Amino acid sequence: MPAMHRTMPARPAADAADLSRFAELVARAGLEPDLRHRYTTDPAAVFAEFGLLGAEPVYTAPALVIEDLGRPDATATALLTGIPYAV
């Protein structure tokens, strides 16, 4: 089976200060229910409070289309499980 490659968009590397602010956010969200709730409802605002940039993830994987719902799609099965499906 040929190797599957996933392309990821280029993004600037996080510096130590960004990593530290993110670590603080994660730790405090685990300890403070109010912060955890705000993060789950409006993550961009919480990121801004901590001086972090929030961006939508960019997915480059092809769309999954299943045409016949009566049987498993071989490509979808292979992509989802990593195991080739014999048709």
Tab-separated table of C-alpha atoms in Angstrom:
chain	number	residue	atom	x	y	z
A	1	MET	CA	0.000	0.000	0.000
A	2	PRO	CA	1.510	3.359	-0.947
A	3	ALA	CA	2.218	5.819	1.816
A	4	MET	CA	-0.426	8.477	2.322
A	5	HIS	CA	0.829	12.040	2.648
A	6	ARG	CA	-1.013	14.831	4.405
A	7	THR	CA	-0.059	18.370	3.503
A	8	MET	CA	-0.090	20.967	6.226
A	9	PRO	CA	-0.199	24.708	5.602
A	10	ALA	CA	2.840	26.767	6.482
A	11	ARG	CA	2.478	28.705	9.711
A	12	PRO	CA	4.866	30.761	11.769
A	13	ALA	CA	6.551	28.879	14.572
A	14	ALA	CA	5.359	29.766	18.063
A	15	ASP	CA	7.953	31.484	20.192
A	16	ALA	CA	8.652	30.672	23.840
A	17	ALA	CA	6.374	33.479	25.062
A	18	ASP	CA	3.436	32.140	23.021
A	19	LEU	CA	4.007	28.635	24.340
A	20	SER	CA	4.160	29.953	27.899
A	21	ARG	CA	0.909	31.914	27.494
A	22	PHE	CA	-0.798	28.886	25.962
A	23	ALA	CA	0.441	26.645	28.789
A	24	GLU	CA	-0.968	29.133	31.303
A	25	LEU	CA	-4.312	29.139	29.457
A	26	VAL	CA	-4.513	25.336	29.487
A	27	ALA	CA	-3.570	25.092	33.167
A	28	ARG	CA	-6.012	27.769	34.263
A	29	ALA	CA	-8.821	26.344	32.099
A	30	GLY	CA	-8.337	23.053	33.903
A	31	LEU	CA	-8.618	24.758	37.289
A	32	GLU	CA	-11.195	27.489	36.642
A	33	PRO	CA	-14.646	26.348	35.467
A	34	ASP	CA	-15.603	29.874	34.331
A	35	LEU	CA	-12.537	30.163	32.093
A	36	ARG	CA	-13.148	26.647	30.733
A	37	HIS	CA	-16.747	27.572	29.871
A	38	ARG	CA	-15.695	30.828	28.184
A	39	TYR	CA	-13.024	28.959	26.219
A	40	THR	CA	-15.518	26.387	24.936
A	41	THR	CA	-18.076	29.044	23.957
A	42	ASP	CA	-15.762	31.754	22.567
A	43	PRO	CA	-12.173	30.518	22.172
A	44	ALA	CA	-11.068	33.499	20.048
A	45	ALA	CA	-11.918	35.946	22.848
A	46	VAL	CA	-10.065	33.870	25.446
A	47	PHE	CA	-7.052	33.579	23.140
A	48	ALA	CA	-7.067	37.373	22.769
A	49	GLU	CA	-7.167	37.768	26.587
A	50	PHE	CA	-3.991	35.715	26.786
A	51	GLY	CA	-2.322	37.547	23.899
A	52	LEU	CA	-2.574	34.601	21.524
A	53	LEU	CA	-3.692	34.574	17.919
A	54	GLY	CA	-6.598	32.271	17.210
A	55	ALA	CA	-7.168	31.037	13.678
A	56	GLU	CA	-9.439	28.531	12.028
A	57	PRO	CA	-7.644	25.292	11.179
A	58	VAL	CA	-6.990	24.705	7.502
A	59	TYR	CA	-7.854	21.199	6.370
A	60	THR	CA	-6.333	20.039	3.108
A	61	ALA	CA	-7.593	16.463	3.109
A	62	PRO	CA	-9.871	15.597	0.196
A	63	ALA	CA	-13.599	15.553	0.839
A	64	LEU	CA	-14.996	12.177	1.781
A	65	VAL	CA	-17.819	11.139	-0.554
A	66	ILE	CA	-19.705	7.888	-0.123
A	67	GLU	CA	-21.914	7.223	-3.126
A	68	ASP	CA	-23.358	3.824	-2.223
A	69	LEU	CA	-24.532	3.594	1.374
A	70	GLY	CA	-25.312	-0.094	0.956
A	71	ARG	CA	-21.674	-1.153	1.203
A	72	PRO	CA	-18.513	0.335	2.713
A	73	ASP	CA	-16.474	2.529	0.417
A	74	ALA	CA	-13.014	1.023	-0.024
A	75	THR	CA	-11.242	4.390	-0.108
A	76	ALA	CA	-13.096	5.724	2.925
A	77	THR	CA	-12.449	2.541	4.885
A	78	ALA	CA	-8.752	2.659	4.058
A	79	LEU	CA	-8.510	6.350	4.974
A	80	LEU	CA	-10.378	6.004	8.249
A	81	THR	CA	-8.827	2.775	9.496
A	82	GLY	CA	-5.562	2.499	7.617
A	83	ILE	CA	-6.593	-1.020	6.593
A	84	PRO	CA	-7.285	-1.719	2.924
A	85	TYR	CA	-10.801	-3.026	2.275
A	86	ALA	CA	-11.231	-5.772	-0.294
A	87	VAL	CA	-14.208	-5.054	-2.551
